[in-house]
Coordinates of C-alpha atoms and ligand atoms in Angstrom, one line a residue:
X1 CA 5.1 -3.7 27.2
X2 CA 6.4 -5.4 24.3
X3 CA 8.3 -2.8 22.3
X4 CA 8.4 1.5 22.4
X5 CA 9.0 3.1 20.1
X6 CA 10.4 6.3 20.0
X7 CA 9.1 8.9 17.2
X8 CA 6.4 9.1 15.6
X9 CA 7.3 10.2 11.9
X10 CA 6.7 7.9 9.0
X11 CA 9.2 5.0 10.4
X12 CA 8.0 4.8 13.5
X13 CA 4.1 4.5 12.8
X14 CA 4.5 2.4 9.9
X15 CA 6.6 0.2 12.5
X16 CA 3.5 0.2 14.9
X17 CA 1.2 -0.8 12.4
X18 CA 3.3 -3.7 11.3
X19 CA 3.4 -4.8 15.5
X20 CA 0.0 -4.2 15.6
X21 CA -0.6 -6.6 12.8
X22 CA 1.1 -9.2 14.3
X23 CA -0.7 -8.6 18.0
X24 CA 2.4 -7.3 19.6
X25 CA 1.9 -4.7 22.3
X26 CA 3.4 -1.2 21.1
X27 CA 3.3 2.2 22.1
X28 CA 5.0 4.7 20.5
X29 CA 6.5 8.3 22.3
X30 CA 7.2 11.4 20.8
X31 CA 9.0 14.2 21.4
X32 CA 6.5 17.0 19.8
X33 CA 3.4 18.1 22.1
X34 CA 1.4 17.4 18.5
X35 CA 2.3 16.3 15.0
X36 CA 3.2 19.6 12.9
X37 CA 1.7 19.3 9.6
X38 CA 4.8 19.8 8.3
X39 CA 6.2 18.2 5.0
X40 CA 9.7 17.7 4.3
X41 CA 8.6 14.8 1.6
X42 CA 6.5 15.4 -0.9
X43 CA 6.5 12.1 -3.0
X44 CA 7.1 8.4 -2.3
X45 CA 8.0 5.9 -5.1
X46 CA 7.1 2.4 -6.5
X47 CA 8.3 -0.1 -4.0
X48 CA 6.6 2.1 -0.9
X49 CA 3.4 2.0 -2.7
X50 CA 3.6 -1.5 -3.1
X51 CA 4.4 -2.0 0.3
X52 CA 1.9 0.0 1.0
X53 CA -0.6 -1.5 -0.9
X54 CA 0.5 -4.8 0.5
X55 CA -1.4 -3.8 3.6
X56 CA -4.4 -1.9 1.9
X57 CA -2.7 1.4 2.6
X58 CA -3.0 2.7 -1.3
X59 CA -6.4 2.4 -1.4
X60 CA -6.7 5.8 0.6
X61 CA -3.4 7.1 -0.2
X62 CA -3.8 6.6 -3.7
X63 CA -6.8 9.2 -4.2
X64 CA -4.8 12.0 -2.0
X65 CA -2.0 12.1 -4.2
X66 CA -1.2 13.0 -7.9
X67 CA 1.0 10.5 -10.1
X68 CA 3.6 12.0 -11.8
X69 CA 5.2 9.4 -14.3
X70 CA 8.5 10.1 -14.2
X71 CA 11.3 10.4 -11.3
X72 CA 14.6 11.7 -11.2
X73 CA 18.8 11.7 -11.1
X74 CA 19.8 15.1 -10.1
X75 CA 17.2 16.8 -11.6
X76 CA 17.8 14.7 -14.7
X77 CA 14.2 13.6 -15.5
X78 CA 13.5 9.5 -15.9
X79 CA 10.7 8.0 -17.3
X80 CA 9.1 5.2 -15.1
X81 CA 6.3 4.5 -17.1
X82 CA 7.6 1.1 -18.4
X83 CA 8.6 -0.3 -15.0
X84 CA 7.5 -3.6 -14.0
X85 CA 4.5 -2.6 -11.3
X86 CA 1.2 -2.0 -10.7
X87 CA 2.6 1.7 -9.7
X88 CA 5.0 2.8 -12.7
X89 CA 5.1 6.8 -11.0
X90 CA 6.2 8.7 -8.7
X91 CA 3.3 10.1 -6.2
X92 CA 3.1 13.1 -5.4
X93 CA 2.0 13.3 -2.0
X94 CA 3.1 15.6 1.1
X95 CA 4.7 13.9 3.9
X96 CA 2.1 15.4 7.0
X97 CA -0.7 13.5 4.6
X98 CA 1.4 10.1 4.7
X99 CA 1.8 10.4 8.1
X100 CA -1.7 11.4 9.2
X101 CA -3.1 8.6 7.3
X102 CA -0.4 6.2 9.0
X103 CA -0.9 7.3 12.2
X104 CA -4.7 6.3 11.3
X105 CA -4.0 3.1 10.0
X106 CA -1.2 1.7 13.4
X107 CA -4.1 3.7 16.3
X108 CA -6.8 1.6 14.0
X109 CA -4.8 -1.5 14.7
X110 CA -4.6 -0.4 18.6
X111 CA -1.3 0.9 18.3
X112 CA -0.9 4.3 20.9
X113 CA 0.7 7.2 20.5
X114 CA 1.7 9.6 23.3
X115 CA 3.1 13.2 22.2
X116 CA 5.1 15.0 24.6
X117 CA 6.9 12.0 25.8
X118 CA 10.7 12.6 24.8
X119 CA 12.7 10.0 25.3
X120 CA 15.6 10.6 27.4
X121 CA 17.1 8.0 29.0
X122 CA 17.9 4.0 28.3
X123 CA 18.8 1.1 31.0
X124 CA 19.2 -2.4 29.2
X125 CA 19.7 -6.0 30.5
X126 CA 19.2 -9.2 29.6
X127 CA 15.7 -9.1 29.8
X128 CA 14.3 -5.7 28.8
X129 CA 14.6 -2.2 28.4
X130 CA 13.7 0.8 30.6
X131 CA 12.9 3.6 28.7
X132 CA 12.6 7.3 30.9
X133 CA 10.4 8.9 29.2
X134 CA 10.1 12.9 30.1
X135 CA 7.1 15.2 30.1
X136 CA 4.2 15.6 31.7
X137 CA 2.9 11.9 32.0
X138 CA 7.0 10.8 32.1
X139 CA 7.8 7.6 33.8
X140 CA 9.8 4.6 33.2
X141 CA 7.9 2.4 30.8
X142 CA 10.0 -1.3 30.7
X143 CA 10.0 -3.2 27.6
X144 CA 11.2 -6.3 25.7
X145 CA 12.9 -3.8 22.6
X146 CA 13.3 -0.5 21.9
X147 CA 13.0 1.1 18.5
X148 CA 14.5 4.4 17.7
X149 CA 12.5 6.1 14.9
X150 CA 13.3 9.6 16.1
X151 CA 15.0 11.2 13.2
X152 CA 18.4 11.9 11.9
X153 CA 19.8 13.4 15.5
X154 CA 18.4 10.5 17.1
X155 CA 18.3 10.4 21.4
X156 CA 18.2 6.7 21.3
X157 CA 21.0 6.3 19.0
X158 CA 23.6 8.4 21.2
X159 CA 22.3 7.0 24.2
X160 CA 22.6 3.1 22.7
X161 CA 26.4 4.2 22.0
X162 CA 25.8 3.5 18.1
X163 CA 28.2 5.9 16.0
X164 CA 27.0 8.0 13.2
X165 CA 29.8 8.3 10.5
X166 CA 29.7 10.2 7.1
X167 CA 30.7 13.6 5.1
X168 CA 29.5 17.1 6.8
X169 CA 27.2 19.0 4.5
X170 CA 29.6 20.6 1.8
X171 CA 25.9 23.0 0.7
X172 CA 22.8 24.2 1.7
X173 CA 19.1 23.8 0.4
X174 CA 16.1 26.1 1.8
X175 CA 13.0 25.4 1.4
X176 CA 9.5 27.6 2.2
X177 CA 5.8 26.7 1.2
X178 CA 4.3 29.9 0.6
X179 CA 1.5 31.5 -1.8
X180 CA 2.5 33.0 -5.2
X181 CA 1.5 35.7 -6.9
X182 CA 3.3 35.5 -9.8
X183 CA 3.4 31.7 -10.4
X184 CA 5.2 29.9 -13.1
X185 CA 3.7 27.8 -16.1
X186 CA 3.2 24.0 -14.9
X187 CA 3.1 22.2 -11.9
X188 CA 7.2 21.5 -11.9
X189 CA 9.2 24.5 -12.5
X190 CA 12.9 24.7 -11.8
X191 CA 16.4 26.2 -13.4
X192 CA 19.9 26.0 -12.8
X193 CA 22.0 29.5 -12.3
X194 CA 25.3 31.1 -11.4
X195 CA 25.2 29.5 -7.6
X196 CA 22.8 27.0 -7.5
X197 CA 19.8 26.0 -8.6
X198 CA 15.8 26.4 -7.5
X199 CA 12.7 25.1 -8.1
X200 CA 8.9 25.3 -7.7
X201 CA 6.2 22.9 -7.0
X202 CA 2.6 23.1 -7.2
X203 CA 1.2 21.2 -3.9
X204 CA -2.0 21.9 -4.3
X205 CA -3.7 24.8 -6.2
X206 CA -2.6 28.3 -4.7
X207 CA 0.1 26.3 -2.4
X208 CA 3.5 26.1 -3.5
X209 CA 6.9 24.9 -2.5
X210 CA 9.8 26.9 -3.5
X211 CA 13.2 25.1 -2.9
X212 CA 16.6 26.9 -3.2
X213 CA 20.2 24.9 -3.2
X214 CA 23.1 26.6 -3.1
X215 CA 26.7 25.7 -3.2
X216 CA 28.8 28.9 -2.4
X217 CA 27.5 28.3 1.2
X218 CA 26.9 25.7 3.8
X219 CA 24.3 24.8 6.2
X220 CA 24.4 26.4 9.5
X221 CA 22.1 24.6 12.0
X222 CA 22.8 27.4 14.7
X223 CA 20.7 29.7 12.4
X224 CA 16.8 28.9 11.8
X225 CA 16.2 30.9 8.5
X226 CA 13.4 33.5 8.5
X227 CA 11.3 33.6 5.8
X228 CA 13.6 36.9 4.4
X229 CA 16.5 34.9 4.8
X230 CA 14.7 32.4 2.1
X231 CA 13.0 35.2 -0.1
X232 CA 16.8 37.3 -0.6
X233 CA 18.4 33.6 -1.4
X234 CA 15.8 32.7 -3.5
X235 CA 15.4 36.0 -5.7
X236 CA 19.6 35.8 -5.9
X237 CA 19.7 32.8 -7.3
X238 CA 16.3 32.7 -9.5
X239 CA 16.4 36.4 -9.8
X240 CA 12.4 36.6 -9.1
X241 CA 10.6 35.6 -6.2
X242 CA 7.3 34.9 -7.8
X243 CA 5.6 37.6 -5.9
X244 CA 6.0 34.9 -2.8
X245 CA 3.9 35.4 0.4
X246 CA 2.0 33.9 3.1
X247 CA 4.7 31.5 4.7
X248 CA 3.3 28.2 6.2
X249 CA 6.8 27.0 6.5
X250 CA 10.1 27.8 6.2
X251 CA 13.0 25.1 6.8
X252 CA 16.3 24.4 6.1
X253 CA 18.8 21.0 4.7
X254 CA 22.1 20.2 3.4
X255 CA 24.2 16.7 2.1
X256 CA 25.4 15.5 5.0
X257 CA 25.2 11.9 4.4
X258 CA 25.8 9.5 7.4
X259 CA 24.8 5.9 8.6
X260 CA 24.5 4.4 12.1
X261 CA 27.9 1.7 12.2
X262 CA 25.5 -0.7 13.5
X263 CA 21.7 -0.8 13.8
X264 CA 21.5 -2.9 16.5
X265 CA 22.7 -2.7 20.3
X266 CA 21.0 -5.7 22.2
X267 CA 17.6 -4.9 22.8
X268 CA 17.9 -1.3 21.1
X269 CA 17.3 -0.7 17.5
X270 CA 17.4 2.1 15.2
X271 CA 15.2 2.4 11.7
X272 CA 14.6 5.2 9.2
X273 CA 16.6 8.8 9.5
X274 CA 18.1 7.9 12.9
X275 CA 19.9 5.1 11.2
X276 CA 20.8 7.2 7.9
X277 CA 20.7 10.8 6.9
X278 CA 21.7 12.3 2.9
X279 CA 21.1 14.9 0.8
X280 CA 17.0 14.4 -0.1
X281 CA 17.4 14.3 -3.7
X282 CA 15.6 11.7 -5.7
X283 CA 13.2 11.7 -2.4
X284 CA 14.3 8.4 -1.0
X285 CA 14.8 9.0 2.7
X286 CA 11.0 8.5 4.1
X287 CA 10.7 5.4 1.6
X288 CA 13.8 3.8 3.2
X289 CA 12.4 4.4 6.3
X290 CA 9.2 2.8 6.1
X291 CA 11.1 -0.5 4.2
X292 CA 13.2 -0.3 6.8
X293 CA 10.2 -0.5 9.4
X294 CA 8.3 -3.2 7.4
X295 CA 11.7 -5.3 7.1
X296 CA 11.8 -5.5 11.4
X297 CA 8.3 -5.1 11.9
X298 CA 7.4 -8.8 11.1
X299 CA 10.8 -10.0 12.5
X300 CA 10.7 -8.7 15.6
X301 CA 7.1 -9.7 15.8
X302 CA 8.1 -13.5 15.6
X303 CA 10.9 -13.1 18.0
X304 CA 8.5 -10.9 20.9
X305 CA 6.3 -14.2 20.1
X306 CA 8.7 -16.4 21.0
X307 CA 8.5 -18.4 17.6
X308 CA 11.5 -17.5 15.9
X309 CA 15.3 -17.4 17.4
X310 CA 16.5 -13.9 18.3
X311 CA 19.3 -14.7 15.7
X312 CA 16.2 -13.8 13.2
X313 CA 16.8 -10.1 14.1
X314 CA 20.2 -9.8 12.9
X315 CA 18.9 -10.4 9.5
X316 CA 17.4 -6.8 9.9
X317 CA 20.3 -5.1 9.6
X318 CA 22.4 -7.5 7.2
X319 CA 19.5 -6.6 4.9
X320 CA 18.6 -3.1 5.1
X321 CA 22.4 -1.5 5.7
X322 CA 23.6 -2.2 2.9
X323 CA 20.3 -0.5 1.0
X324 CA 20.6 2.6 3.1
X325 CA 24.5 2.5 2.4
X326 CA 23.5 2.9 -1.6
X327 CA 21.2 5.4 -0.8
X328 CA 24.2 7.6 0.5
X329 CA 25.9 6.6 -2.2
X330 CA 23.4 7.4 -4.9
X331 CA 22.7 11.1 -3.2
X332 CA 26.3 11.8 -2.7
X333 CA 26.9 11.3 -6.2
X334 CA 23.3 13.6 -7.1
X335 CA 24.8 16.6 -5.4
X336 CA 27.7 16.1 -7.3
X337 CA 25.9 16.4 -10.7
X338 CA 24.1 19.2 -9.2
X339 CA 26.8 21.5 -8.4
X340 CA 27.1 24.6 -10.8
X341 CA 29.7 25.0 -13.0
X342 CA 30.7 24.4 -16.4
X343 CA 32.6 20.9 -15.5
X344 CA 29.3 19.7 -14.3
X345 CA 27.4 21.2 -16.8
X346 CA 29.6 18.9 -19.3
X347 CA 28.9 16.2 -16.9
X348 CA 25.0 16.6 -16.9
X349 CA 25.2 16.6 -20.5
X350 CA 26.7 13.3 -20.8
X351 CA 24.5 11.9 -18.3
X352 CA 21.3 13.0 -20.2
X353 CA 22.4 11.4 -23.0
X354 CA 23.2 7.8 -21.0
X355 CA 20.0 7.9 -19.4
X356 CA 18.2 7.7 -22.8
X357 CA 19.8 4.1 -23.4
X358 CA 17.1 2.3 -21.4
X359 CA 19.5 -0.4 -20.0
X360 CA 21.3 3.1 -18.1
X361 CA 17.7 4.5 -16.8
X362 CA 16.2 0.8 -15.6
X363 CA 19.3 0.7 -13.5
X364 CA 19.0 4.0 -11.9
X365 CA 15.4 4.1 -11.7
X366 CA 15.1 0.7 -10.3
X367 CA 17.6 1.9 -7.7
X368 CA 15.7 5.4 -6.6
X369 CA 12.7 3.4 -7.1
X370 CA 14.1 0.3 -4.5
X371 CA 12.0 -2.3 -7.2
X372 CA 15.4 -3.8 -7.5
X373 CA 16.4 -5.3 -4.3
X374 CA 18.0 -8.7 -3.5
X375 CA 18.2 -9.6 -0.4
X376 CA 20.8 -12.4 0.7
X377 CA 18.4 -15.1 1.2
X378 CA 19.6 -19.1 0.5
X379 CA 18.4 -20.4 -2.8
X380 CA 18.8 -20.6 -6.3
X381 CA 15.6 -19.8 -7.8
X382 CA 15.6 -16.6 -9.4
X383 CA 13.2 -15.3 -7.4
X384 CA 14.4 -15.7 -4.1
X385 CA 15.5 -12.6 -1.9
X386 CA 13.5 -10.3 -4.3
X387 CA 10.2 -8.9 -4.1
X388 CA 7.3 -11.0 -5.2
X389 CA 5.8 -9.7 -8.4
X390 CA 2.0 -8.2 -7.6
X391 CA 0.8 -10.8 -10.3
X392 CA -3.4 -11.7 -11.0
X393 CA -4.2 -14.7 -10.0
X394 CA -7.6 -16.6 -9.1
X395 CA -8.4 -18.3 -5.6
X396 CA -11.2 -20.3 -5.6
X397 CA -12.3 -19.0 -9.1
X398 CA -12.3 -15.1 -7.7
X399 CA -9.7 -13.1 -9.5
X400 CA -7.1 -11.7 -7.4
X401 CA -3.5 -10.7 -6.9
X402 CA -0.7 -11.5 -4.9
X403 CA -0.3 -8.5 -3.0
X404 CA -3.7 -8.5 -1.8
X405 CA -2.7 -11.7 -0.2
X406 CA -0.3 -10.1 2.0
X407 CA -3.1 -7.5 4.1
X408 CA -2.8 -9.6 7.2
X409 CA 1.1 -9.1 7.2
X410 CA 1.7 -12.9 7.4
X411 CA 3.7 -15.5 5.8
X412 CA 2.2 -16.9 2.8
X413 CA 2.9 -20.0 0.8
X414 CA 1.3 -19.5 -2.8
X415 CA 1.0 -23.0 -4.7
X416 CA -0.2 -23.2 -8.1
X417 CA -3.1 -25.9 -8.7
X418 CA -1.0 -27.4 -11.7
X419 CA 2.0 -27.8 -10.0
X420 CA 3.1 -28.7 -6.5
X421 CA 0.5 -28.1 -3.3
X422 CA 3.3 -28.4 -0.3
X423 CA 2.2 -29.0 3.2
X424 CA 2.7 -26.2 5.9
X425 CA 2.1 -28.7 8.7
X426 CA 4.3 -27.6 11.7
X427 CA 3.5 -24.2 10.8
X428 CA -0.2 -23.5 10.0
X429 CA -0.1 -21.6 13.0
X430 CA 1.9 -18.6 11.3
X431 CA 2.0 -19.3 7.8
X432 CA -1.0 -19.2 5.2
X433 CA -1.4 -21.4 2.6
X434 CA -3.0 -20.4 -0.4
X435 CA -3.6 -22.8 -3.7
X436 CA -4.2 -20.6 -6.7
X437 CA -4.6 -20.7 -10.4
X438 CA -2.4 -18.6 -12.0
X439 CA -3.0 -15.4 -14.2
X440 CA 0.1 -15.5 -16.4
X441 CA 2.4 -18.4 -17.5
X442 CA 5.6 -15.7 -16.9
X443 CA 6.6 -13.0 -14.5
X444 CA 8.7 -9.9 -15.0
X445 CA 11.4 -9.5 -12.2
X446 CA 12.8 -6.0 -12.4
X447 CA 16.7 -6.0 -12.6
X448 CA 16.2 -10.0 -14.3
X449 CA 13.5 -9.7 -16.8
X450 CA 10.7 -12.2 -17.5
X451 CA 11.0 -15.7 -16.0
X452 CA 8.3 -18.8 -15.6
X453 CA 5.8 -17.9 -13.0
X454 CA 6.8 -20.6 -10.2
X455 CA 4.9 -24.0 -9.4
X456 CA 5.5 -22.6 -5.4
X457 CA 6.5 -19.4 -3.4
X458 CA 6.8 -18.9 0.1
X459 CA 6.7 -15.0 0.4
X460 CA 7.8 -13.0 3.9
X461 CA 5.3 -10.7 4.9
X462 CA 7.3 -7.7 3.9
X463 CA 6.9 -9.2 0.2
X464 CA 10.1 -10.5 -0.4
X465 CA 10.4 -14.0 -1.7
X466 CA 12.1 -16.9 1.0
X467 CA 12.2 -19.8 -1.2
X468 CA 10.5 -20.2 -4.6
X469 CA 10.6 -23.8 -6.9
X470 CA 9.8 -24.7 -10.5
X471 CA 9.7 -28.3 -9.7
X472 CA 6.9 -30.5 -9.1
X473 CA 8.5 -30.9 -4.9
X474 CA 9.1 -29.1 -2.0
X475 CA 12.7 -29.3 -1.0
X476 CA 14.0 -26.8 0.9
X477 CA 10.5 -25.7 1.8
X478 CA 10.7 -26.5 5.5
X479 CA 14.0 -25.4 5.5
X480 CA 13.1 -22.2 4.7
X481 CA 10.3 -21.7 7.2
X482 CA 12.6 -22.8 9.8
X483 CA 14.8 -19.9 9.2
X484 CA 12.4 -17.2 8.5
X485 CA 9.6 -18.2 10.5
X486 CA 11.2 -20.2 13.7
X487 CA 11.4 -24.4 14.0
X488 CA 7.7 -26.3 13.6
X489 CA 5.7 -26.4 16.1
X490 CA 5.2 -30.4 17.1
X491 CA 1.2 -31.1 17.5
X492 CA -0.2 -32.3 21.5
X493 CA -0.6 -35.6 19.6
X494 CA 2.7 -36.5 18.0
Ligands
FAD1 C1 13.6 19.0 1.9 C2 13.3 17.6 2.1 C3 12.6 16.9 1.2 C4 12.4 15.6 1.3 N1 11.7 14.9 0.4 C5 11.5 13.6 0.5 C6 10.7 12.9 -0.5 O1 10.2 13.5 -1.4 N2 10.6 11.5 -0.4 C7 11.2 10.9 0.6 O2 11.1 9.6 0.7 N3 11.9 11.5 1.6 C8 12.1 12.8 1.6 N4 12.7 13.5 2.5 C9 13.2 12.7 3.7 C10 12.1 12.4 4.7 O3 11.5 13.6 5.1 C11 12.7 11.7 5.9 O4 13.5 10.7 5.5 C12 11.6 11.1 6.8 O5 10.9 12.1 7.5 C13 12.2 10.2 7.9 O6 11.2 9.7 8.7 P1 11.5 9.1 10.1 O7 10.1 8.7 10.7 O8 12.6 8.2 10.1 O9 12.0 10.4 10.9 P2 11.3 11.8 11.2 O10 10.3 12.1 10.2 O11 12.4 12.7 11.5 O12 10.5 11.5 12.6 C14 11.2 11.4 13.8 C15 10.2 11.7 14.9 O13 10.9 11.4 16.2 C16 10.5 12.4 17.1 N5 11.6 12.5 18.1 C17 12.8 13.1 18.1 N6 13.4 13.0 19.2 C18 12.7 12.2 20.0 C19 12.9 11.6 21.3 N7 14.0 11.8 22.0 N8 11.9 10.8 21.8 C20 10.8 10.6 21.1 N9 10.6 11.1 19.9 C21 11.5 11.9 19.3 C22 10.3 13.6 16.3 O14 9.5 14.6 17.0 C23 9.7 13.1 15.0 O15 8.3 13.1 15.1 C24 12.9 14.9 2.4 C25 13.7 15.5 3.4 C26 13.9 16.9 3.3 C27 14.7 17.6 4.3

């Protein structure tokens, strides 16, 4: 087996699907006898839809959500309806839904998924990994790398060795999806009060989530809150309970916020909650993870292949710690402008009022929304290390656009018919070459603003640009498929 993968939430199938993709073997375990249909998200933003929809995902995900145009900062609202992408909203869309569709999408690409198979036990060496898998149909299964996807008290990780640093949960939120009786106006209903703060959400007609945060308490995993437990909190701080019944779910959080110190241990690595865990405000945690799992996926592919170096891999965590690391960051500094009080209230204040100069709310929404993210990657073109605009374009006279170039999940080298048409010789096996005419004489880079749609662009398959030029040559071109994609192969007849 190539890679395992343990957990099958969001991170772990999008993973499989990127493996798949690629042709790598994969199978992925799972501690659960069956997937829940449970939803702790219930909305993904703009750079995950793009992602997805660089693989074809939003063409079903799109219609099974709702598009609210704004976001987020501790409950402050944001507009997002002038950001730079085809997707300027938040979606709406409940986690079980995401991860039934993904789950379609990686055992449609031949990934496999085994429930009941907890992980509990890892033996590595130079070659491989043994993974003990428990359960019924338990076993050893040996494999070239393990991936630990399983949530924020991830087996794998304590078993690799990997610490798990942070602050401990200084509140606690509740949360139950229940029927109403007694509903509240609009789809998005929520208030501030003595203790804390609550708010309802219409799901779906005559399905609501009602969420409760308080901060004159803390979360206590030893207890499992009843659905009582959540109605007294909920009518203490709201006062009502909306006439609340028919519990699907009833579930519990807090702000702990804590990141593995390393996301690697040889052949073991960790993505999405069992690499980082915060407070879920802004709803960023299940779109870090499946970034997380597109940014190895296509990396570890290449290595597995035996194309690129295994030094390649190390590039996943010099890229995606530091984004999970702003993440903390960004939620830490939520619950602290969520906290009740009249400081804070002063606080809040002041913040509304900065996040109406739009300079203030790009930067924060481009953050929650991840449509800003540089990655350190060598050049000086303004595009490089960022995320490749989804701009129109024409190939071979039938309109198009960039991102539907990316389906496959391979390298692509986009040329421009009036400009430069590099060679991909030495590669061709890996990396697609496509010669386009362009659809606009300018692009708009979130976080740098407009700039002159590039002669040449050689774009990763997570989306992310690896070298870009204005100029009618290609230097630095090979260079960069070396390093990203492994050395050229040399032809039987050189
Ligand atoms: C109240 C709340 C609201 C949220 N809202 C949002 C939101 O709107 N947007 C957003 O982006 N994020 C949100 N999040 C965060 C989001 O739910 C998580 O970040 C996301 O589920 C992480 O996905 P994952 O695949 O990494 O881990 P998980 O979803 O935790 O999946 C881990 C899987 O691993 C399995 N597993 C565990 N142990 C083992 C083992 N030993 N062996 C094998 N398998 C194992 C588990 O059974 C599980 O299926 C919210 C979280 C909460 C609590």
């Amino acid at each position: 087996m190539d890679v395992v993968i343990a957990g099958a939430g969001p991170t772990g199938l999008m993973l499989a699907a990127e493996l798949r993709l690629a042709g790598i073997d994969v199978v992925v375990v799972d501690a659960l006898p069956a997937r829940t249909g449970e939803s702790r998200a219930g909305g993904i933003h703009a750079r995950t839809m793009e992602i997805f929809d660089q693989r074809g995902l939003m063409d079903r995900l799109l219609p099974l959500g709702r598009p609210i145009q704004a976001g987020h900062f501790g409950g402050l609202r944001m507009e997002f309806g002038d950001f730079p992408t085809r997707f300027p909203f938040t979606l709406g869309i409940v986690q079980a839904v995401i991860e039934r569709e993904l789950e379609a999408h990686a055992t449609e690409l031949g990934a496999t998924v085994r429930w009941s198979s907890p992980v509990v036990g890892i033996r590595q060496d130079d070659d491989g990994v043994e993974v003990e898998v428990g359960g019924p149909d338990g076993g050893v299964i040996r494999c070239s790398f393990l991936v630990g996807c399983d949530g924020g008290r991830s087996t794998v990780r304590k078993l690799a060795g990997i610490g798990f640093d942070g602050t401990d949960a200084t509140m606690v939120g509740m949360l139950a999806d229940v029927e109403l009786a007694e509903p509240p106006a609009g789809t998005v209903f929520g208030q501030r009060r003595g203790s804390g703060d609550f708010s309802v959400i219409q799901f779906q007609p005559g399905w609501h989530r009602l969420m409760v945060q308080r901060y004159d308490r803390v979360l206590d995993r030893a207890h499992e809150p009843s659905f009582e437990d959540f109605r007294e909190s909920f009518r203490e701080v709201a006062g009502t309970d909306f006439g609340m019944h028919s519990p699907r779910w009833v579930s519990q959080y807090g702000d702990a916020a804590r990141q593995a110190d390393r996301y690697r241990e040889g052949r073991v690595f960790l993505a999405g909650d069992a690499a980082h865990i915060h407070f879920p405000a802004g709803g960023q945690g299940l779109n870090l993870g499946v970034q997380d799992a597109v940014n190895l996926g296509w990396k570890l592919a290449a290595v597995v292949r035996g194309q690129a170096p295994g030094e390649l891999l190390d590039s996943y965590e010099a890229e995606r710690f530091p984004v999970a690391a702003r993440v903390l960051q960004n939620t830490r500094a939520q619950t602290a402008l969520s906290r009740p009080g009249a400081h804070v209230n002063a606080l809040r204040e002041t913040f509304t009022g900065l996040l109406d100069v739009d300079d203030v709310r790009f930067r924060i929404g481009l953050m929650i929304t991840a449509l800003d993210l540089e990655y350190d990657v060598k050049g000086d073109h303004p595009l490089t290390g960022r995320r490749v605009p989804d701009a129109d374009l024409a190939v071979g006279g039938e309109a198009t656009r960039i991102h539907r170039l990316l389906t496959a999940g391979r390298p692509v080298l986009l040329a421009f018919d009036d400009g430069v048409v590099p060679s991909v010789d030495g590669w061709a096996d890996r990396v697609d070459r496509v010669q386009a005419q362009r659809g606009a004489e300018r692009w708009t880079i979130p976080g740098v603003g407009d700039v002159p749609a590039p002669a040449a662009v050689l774009i990763r398959p997570d989306g992310y640009v690896a070298w870009a030029t204005d100029e009618p040559d290609a230097e630095g071109l090979d260079e960069a498929m070396t390093t990203w994609f492994g050395p050229a192969t040399v032809s039987a007849a050189c």
